[in-house]
Coordinates of C-alpha atoms and ligand atoms in Angstrom, one line a residue:
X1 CA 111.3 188.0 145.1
X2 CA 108.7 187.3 142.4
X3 CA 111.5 185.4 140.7
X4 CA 112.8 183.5 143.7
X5 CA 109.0 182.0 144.1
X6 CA 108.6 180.9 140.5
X7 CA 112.1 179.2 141.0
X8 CA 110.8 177.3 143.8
X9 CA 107.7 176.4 141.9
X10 CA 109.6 175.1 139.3
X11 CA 112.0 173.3 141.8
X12 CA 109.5 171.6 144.1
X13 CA 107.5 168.6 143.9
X14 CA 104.3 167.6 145.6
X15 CA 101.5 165.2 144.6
X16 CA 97.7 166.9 144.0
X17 CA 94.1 165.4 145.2
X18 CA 92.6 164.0 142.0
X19 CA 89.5 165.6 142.7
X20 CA 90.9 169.4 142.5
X21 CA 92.3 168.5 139.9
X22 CA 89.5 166.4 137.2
X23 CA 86.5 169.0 135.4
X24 CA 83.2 168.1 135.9
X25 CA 83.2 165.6 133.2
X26 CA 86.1 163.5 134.3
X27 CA 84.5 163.4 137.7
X28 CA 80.9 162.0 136.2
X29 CA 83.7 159.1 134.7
X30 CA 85.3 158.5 138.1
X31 CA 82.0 158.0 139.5
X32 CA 80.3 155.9 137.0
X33 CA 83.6 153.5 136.9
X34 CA 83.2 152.7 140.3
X35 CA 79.3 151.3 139.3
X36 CA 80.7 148.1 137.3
X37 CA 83.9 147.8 140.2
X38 CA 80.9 147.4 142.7
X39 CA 79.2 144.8 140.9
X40 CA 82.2 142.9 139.9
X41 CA 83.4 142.4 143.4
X42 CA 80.1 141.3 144.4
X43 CA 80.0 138.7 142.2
X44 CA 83.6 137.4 143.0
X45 CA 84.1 137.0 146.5
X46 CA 86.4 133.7 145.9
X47 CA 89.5 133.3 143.2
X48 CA 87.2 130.7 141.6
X49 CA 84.3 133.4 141.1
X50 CA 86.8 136.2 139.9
X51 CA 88.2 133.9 137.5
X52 CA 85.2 132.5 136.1
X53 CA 83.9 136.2 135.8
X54 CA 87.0 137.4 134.2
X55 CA 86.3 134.8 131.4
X56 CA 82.6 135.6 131.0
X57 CA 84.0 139.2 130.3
X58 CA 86.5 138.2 128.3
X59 CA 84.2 135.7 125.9
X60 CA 81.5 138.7 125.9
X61 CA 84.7 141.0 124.9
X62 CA 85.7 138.6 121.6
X63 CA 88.3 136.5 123.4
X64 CA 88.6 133.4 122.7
X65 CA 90.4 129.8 124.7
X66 CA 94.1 130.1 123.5
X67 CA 93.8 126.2 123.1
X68 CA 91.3 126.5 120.3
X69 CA 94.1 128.2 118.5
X70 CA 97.0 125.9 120.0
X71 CA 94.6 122.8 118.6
X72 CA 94.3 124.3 114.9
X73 CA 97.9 125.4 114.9
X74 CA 96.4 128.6 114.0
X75 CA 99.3 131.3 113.3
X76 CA 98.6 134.2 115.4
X77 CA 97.7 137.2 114.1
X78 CA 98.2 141.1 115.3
X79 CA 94.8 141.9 117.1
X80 CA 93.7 138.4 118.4
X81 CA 92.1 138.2 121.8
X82 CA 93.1 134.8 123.4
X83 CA 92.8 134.1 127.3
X84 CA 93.8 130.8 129.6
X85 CA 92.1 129.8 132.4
X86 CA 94.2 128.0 134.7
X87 CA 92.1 125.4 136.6
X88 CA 89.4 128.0 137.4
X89 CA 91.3 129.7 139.9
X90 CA 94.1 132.2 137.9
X91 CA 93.6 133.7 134.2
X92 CA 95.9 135.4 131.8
X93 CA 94.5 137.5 129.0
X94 CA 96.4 138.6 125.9
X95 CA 95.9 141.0 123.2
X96 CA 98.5 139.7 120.5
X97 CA 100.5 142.9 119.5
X98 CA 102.0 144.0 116.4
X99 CA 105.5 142.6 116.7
X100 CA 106.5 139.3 117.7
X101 CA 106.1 137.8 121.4
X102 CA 110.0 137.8 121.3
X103 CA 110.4 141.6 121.1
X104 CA 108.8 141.8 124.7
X105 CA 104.8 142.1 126.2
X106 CA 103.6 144.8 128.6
X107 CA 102.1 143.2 131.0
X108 CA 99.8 144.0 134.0
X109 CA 100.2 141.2 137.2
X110 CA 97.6 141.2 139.4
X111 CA 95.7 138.9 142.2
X112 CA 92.3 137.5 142.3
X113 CA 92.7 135.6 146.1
X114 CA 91.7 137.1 149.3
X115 CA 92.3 136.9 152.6
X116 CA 89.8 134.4 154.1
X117 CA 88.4 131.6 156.2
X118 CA 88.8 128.5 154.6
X119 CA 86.7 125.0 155.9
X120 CA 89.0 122.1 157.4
X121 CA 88.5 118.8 155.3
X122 CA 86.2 117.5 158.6
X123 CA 84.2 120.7 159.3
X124 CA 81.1 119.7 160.8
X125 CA 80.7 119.2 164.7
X126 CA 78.2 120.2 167.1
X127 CA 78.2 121.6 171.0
X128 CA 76.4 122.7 173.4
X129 CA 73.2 121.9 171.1
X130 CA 74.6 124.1 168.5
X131 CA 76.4 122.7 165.0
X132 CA 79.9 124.6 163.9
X133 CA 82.1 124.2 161.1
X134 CA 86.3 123.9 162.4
X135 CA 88.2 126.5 159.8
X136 CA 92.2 127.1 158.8
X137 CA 92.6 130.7 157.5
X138 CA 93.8 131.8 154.6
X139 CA 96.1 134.4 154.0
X140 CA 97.1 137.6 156.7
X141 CA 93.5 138.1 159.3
X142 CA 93.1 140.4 161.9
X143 CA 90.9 137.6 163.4
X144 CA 88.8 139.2 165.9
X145 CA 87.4 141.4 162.7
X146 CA 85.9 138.1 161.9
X147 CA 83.8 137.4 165.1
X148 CA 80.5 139.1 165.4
X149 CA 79.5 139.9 161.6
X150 CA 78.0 137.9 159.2
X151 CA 79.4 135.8 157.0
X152 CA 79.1 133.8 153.7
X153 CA 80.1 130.4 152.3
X154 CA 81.0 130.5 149.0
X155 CA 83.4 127.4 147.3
X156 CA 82.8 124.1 145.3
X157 CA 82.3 120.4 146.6
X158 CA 83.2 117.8 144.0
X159 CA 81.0 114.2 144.7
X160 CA 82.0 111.0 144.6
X161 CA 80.9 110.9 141.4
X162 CA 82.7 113.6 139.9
X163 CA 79.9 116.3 140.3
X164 CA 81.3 119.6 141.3
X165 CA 78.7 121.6 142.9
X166 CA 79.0 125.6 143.7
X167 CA 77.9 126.5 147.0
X168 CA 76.7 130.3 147.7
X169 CA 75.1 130.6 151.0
X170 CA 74.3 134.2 152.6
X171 CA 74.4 136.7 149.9
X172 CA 71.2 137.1 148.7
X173 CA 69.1 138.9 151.4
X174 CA 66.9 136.2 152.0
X175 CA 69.6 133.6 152.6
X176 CA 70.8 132.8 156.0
X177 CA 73.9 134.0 157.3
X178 CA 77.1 132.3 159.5
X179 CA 78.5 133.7 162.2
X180 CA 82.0 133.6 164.7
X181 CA 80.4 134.7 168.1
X182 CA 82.9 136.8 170.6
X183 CA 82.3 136.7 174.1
X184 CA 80.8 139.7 175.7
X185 CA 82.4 142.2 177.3
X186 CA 81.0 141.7 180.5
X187 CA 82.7 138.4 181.1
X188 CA 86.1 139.2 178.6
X189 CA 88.3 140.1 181.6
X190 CA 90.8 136.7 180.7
X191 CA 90.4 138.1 176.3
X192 CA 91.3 141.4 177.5
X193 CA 94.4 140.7 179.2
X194 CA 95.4 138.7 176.4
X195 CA 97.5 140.8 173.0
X196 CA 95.1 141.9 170.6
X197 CA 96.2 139.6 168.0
X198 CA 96.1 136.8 170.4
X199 CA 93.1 137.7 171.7
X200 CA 90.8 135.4 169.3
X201 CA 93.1 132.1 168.7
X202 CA 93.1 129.9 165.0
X203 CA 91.3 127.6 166.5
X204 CA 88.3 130.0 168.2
X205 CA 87.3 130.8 164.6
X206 CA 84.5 128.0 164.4
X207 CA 81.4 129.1 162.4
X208 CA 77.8 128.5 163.9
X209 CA 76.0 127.1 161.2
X210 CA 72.9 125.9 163.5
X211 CA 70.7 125.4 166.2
X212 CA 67.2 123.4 165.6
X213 CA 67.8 119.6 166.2
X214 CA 66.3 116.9 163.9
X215 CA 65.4 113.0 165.3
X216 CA 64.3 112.2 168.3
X217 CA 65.7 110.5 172.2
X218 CA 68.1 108.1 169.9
X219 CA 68.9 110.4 167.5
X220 CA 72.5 110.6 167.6
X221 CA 74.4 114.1 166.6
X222 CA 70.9 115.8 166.2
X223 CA 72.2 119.2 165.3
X224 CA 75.1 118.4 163.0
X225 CA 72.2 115.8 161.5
X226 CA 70.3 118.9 160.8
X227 CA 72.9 120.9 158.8
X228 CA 73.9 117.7 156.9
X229 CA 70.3 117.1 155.6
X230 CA 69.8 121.1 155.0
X231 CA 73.0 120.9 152.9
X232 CA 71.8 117.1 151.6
X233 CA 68.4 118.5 150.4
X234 CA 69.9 121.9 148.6
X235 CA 73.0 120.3 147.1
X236 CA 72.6 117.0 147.0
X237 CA 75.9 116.1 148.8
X238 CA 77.1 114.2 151.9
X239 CA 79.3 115.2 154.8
X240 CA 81.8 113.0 153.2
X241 CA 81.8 114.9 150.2
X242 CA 83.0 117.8 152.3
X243 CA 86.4 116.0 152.2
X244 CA 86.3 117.1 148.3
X245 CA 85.7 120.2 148.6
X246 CA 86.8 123.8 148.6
X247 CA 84.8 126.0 151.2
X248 CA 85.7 129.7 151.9
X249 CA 84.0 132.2 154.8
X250 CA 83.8 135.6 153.3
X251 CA 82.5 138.8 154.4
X252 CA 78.8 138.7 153.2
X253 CA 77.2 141.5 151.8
X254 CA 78.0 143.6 148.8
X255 CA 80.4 146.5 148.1
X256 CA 79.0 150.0 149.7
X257 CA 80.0 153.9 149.2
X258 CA 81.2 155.4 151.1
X259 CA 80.7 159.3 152.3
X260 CA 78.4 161.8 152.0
X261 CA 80.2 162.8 149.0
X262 CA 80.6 159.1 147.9
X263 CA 84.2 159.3 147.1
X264 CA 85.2 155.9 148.5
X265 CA 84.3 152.4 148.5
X266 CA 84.3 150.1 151.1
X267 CA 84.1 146.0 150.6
X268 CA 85.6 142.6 151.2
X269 CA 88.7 142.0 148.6
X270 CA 89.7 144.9 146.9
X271 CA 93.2 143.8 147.8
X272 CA 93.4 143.1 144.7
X273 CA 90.5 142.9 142.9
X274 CA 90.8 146.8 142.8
X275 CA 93.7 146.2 140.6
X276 CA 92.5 144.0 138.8
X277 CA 89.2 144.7 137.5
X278 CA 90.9 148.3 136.5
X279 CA 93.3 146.8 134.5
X280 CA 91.1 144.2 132.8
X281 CA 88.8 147.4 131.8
X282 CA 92.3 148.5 130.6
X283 CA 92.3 146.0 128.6
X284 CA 89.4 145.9 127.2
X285 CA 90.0 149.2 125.8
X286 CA 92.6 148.3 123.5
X287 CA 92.8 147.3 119.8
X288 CA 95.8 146.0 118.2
X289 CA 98.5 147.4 120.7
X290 CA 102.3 147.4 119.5
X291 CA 103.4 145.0 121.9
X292 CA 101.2 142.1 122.9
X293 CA 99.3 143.3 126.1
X294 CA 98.5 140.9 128.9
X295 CA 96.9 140.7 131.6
X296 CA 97.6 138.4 134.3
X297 CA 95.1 137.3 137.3
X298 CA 96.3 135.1 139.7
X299 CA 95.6 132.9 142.6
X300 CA 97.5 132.3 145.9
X301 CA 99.6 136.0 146.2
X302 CA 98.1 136.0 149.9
X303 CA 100.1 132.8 151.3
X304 CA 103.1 133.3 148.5
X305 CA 102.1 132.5 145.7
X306 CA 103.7 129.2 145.7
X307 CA 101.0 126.2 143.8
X308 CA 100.2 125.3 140.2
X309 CA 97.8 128.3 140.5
X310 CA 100.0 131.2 142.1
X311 CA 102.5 133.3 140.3
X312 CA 105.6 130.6 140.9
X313 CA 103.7 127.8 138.7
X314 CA 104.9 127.6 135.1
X315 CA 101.5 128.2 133.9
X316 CA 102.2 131.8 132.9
X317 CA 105.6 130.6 130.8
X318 CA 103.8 127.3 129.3
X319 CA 101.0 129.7 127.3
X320 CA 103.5 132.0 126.3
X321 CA 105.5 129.1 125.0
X322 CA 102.2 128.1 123.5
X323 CA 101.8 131.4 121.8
X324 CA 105.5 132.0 120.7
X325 CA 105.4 128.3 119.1
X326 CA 102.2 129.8 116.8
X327 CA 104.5 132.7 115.7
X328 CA 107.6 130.8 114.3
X329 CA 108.4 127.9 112.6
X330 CA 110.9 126.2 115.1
X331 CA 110.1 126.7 118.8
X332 CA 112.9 127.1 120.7
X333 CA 113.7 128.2 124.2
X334 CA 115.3 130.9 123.2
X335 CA 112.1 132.8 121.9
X336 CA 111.1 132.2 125.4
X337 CA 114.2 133.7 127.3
X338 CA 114.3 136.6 125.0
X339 CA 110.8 137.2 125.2
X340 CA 110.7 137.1 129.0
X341 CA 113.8 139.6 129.0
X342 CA 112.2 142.5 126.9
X343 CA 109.0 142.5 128.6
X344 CA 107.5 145.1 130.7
X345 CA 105.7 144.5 133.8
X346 CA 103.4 146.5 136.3
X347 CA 102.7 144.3 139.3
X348 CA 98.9 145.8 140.0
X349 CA 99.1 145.7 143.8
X350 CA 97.4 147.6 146.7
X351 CA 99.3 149.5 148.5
X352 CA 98.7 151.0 152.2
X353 CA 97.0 154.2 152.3
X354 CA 98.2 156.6 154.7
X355 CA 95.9 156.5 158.0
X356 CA 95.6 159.2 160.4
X357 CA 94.5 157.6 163.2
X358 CA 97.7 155.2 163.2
X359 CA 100.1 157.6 162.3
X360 CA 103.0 156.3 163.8
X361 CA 102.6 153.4 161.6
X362 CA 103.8 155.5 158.5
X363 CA 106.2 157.6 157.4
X364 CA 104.3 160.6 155.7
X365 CA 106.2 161.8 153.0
X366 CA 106.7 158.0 151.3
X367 CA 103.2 157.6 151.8
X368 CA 100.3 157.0 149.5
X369 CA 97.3 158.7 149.8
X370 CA 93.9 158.1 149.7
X371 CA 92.8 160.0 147.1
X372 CA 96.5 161.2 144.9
X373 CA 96.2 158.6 142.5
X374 CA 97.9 155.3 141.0
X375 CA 100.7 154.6 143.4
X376 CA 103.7 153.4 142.5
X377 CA 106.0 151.5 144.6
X378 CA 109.4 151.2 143.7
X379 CA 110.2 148.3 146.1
X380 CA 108.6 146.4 149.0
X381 CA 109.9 144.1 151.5
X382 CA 110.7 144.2 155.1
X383 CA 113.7 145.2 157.1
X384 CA 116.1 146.2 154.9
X385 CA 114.5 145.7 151.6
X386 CA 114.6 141.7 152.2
X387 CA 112.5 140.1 149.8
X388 CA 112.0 143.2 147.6
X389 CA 111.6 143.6 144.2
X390 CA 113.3 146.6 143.5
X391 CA 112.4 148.4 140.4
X392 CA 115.3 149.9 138.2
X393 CA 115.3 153.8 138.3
X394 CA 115.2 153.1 134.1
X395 CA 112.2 151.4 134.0
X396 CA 110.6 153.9 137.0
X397 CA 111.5 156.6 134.5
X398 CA 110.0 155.1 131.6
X399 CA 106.9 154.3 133.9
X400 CA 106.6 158.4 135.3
X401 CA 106.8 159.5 131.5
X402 CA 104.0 157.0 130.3
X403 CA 102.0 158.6 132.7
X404 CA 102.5 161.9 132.6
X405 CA 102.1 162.3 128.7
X406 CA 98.6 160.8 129.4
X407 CA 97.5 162.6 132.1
X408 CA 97.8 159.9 134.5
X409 CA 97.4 161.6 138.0
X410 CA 100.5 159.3 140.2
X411 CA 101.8 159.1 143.5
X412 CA 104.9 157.1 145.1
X413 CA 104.2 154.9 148.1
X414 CA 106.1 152.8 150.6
X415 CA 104.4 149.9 153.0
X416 CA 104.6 151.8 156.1
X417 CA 107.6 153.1 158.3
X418 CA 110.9 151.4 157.9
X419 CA 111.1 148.3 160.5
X420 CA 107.9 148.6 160.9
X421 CA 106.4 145.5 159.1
X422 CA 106.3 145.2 155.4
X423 CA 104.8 142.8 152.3
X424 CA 105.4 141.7 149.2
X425 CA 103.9 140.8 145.8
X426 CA 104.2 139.1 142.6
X427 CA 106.8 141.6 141.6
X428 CA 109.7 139.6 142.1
X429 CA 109.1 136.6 140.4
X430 CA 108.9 137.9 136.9
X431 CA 111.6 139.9 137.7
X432 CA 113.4 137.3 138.4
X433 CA 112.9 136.3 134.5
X434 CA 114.7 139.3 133.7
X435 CA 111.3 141.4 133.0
X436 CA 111.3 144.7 134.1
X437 CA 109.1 145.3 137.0
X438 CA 107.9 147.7 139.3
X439 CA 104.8 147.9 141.6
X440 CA 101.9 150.2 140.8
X441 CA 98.7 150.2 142.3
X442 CA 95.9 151.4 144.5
X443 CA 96.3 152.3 147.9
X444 CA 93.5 150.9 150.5
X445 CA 92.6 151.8 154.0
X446 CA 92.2 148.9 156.0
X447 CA 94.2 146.5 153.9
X448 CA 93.3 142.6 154.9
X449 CA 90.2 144.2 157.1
X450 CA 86.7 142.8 156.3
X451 CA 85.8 145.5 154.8
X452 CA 88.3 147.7 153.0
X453 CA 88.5 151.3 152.0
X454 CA 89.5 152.7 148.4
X455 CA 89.1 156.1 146.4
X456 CA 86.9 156.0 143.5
X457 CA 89.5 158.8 142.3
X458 CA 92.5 156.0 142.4
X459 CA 90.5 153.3 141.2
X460 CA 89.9 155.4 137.8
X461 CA 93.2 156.6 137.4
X462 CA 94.4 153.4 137.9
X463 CA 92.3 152.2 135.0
X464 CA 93.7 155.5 132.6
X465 CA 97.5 154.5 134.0
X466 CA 97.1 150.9 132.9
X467 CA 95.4 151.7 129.8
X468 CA 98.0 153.7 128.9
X469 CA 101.2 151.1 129.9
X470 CA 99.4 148.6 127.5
X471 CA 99.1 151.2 124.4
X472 CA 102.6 152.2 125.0
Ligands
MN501 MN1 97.7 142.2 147.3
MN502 MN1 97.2 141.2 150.5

């Protein structure tokens, strides 16, 4: 018998809890990781604020702007930091690697946008003796998570005169907040009998921004006069200026623990700042790799990724081609195809974390957990795979090893129950460059909620599974 049970320990497979199996001093890592996560989601709430933080990282880590190089025709050299900022909203940093661009670059794909509220071009209108602002989401909202909390705006206005002004209203604790009001439930008897996700429509989501009027009987528009000379006298701009301008709702407040025992965190974004602040750190780590290591942070994965900032625009390509044309002495396309062909990707996406309390949602042996680790997920889509990226068993394989010989602790995940729903990511679309690509991420509780869940366990072996795909 003894033999028969060490035959089905060696047979049998099942993923462990990080934290039974990290020492002491691996644990003190996890936990102090999760510090700098914290304060670098709180200081990018927007795409515009990740990316402009991702370059102040960078600079402070010896990067320098690619097209400082591109301008000297400087030929590149193993070990150089370069990064390129794509209109302030998507980044790509690269580590040059040993051997040329054309044998191939590990790179790590990740997503810096959010689901949001963004303002309409007109915002500003008052009722009832009260000013709102009219808002189009962005991106996949449970709305009615959005009524009856408090709220930030956060986003640029360019002037008339070419002045673009940042705007950052309700995160300090002596700011003022916005707010989505609900009705109570008291008089909700026509809400209730509506579907929960009909229950708050697109257009309900109108942001109370204020209530004192200014002027007197002919006075016209008092209260929307009153926000306009609030937002006149602190940023110098005009409600016609709004036009120009980029204005997001977020969650405000800052990232929390979560847990007596600490072991999560719960804040706005994660999905998929998680990813990628844990592979810029990643990056960060590494000198001189083999293979040029990259790391990608882009804009617009939340409505498809389509726009000269999302994953479709030929941004990504047309720095590479930069890069490639500093390495030899005639550019030609085909340094870009074969390049593109031998390169390794990990699309650094959240993935949903098994839940309890909707358990029917999931199918529990293809989950990830909370909790087991980097997650990787060999394909998404919905019904029937549609839209999937599906990585090669090869390349999955070559992934489990990398892994495993660094003590990487991994899990495998799928999006929910077949037919249930499904999602996608930027997988595809190197793929469809002939990269190799699989998914691998973090799984989150609460994906697209105000607040979302991760495990401070994930989030650091994340970091060690990345570090290690870029050294490899
Ligand atoms: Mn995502
Ligand atoms: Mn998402």
């Amino acid at each position: 018998m003894g033999n028969l049970k060490e035959l089905q320990e060696q047979l049998t497979h099942e993923y462990k809890n990080v934290w039974g199996e990290i020492d002491e001093a691996e644990t003190k890592l996890v936990m102090d990781f999760s510090i700098g996560y914290k304060t670098f989601l709180d200081v990018g709430k927007t795409e515009r604020e990740c990316a402009l933080e991702i370059q102040r990282m960078a600079i402070e880590n010896g990067y320098v702007d690619y097209k400082s190089l591109v301008e000297k025709n400087e030929p590149l050299k193993a070990g150089t930091k370069v990064y390129a900022m794509n209109k302030d909203k998507a980044i790509c940093l690269f580590i040059i690697g040993e051997e040329s661009i054309e044998k191939g670059m590990n790179v790590i794909g990740s997503h810096i946008d959010a689901p949001r509220i963004d303002l309409k071009p007109v915002p500003l209108y008052e009722s009832s003796e009260m000013a709102f602002l009219k808002t189009h989401y962005y991106g996949g909202i449970k709305k009615y998570q959005w009524t009856s909390t408090p709220l930030a705006l956060h986003g640029v206005i360019v002037t008339k005169e070419g002045k673009k002004v940042n705007v950052v209203i309700g995160e300090d604790d002596n700011d003022p907040v916005m707010f989505i009001t609900d009705i109570l439930p008291h008089l909700a008897k026509d809400q209730y009998a509506k579907k929960i996700g009909e229950a708050i429509g697109g257009e309900d989501l109108n942001v109370l921004i204020g209530s004192i009027p200014c002027g007197d009987k002919d006075t016209k528009d008092k209260f929307k006069f009153n926000v306009l000379r609030l937002l006149n006298e602190k940023y110098n701009v005009t409600e016609a200026d709004l036009v120009t301008a980029e204005l997001e709702i977020v969650p405000a407040g800052k990232a929390r623990d979560v847990g007596l025992d600490r072991g999560l965190v719960a804040a706005y974004g994660q999905d998929d700042r998680v990813c990628a602040y844990s592979s810029l750190i990643a990056l960060f780590e590494i000198e001189a790799p083999k293979k040029t290591a990259v790391g990608m942070f882009m804009d617009k994965e939340e409505v498809g990724s389509q726009g000269n900032t999302g994953s479709q625009s030929s941004f990504f390509n047309d720095v590479v081609a930069e890069l490639i044309n500093l390495q030899v002495d005639n550019y030609s396309d085909i340094y870009m195809r074969r390049a593109m062909g031998n390169t390794k990707v990990l699309s650094a996406d959240v993935g949903a974390a098994y839940d309890p309390n909707y358990a029917g949602a999931y199918e529990k042996l293809n989950s990830g957990y909370v909790g087991k680790g980097l997650q990787i997920v060999k394909y998404t889509g919905s019904r029937g795979k549609g839209g999937c990226n599906d990585a090669n068993a090869e390349f999955v394989a070559e992934v489990r090893n990398i892994f495993d010989e660094n003590q990487v602790i991994w899990q495998t995940g799928e999006l929910g129950k077949v037919d249930q729903g499904g999602g996608g990511t930027i997988a595809y679309l190197l793929a469809n460059q002939n990269a190799e690509v699989v998914d691998c991420g973090v799984p989150v509780l609460c994906m697209h909620g105000t607040y979302e869940v991760i495990s401070k366990a994930d989030l650091y072996m994340a970091y060690k599974g990345y570090k290690a795909f870029y050294k490899y």
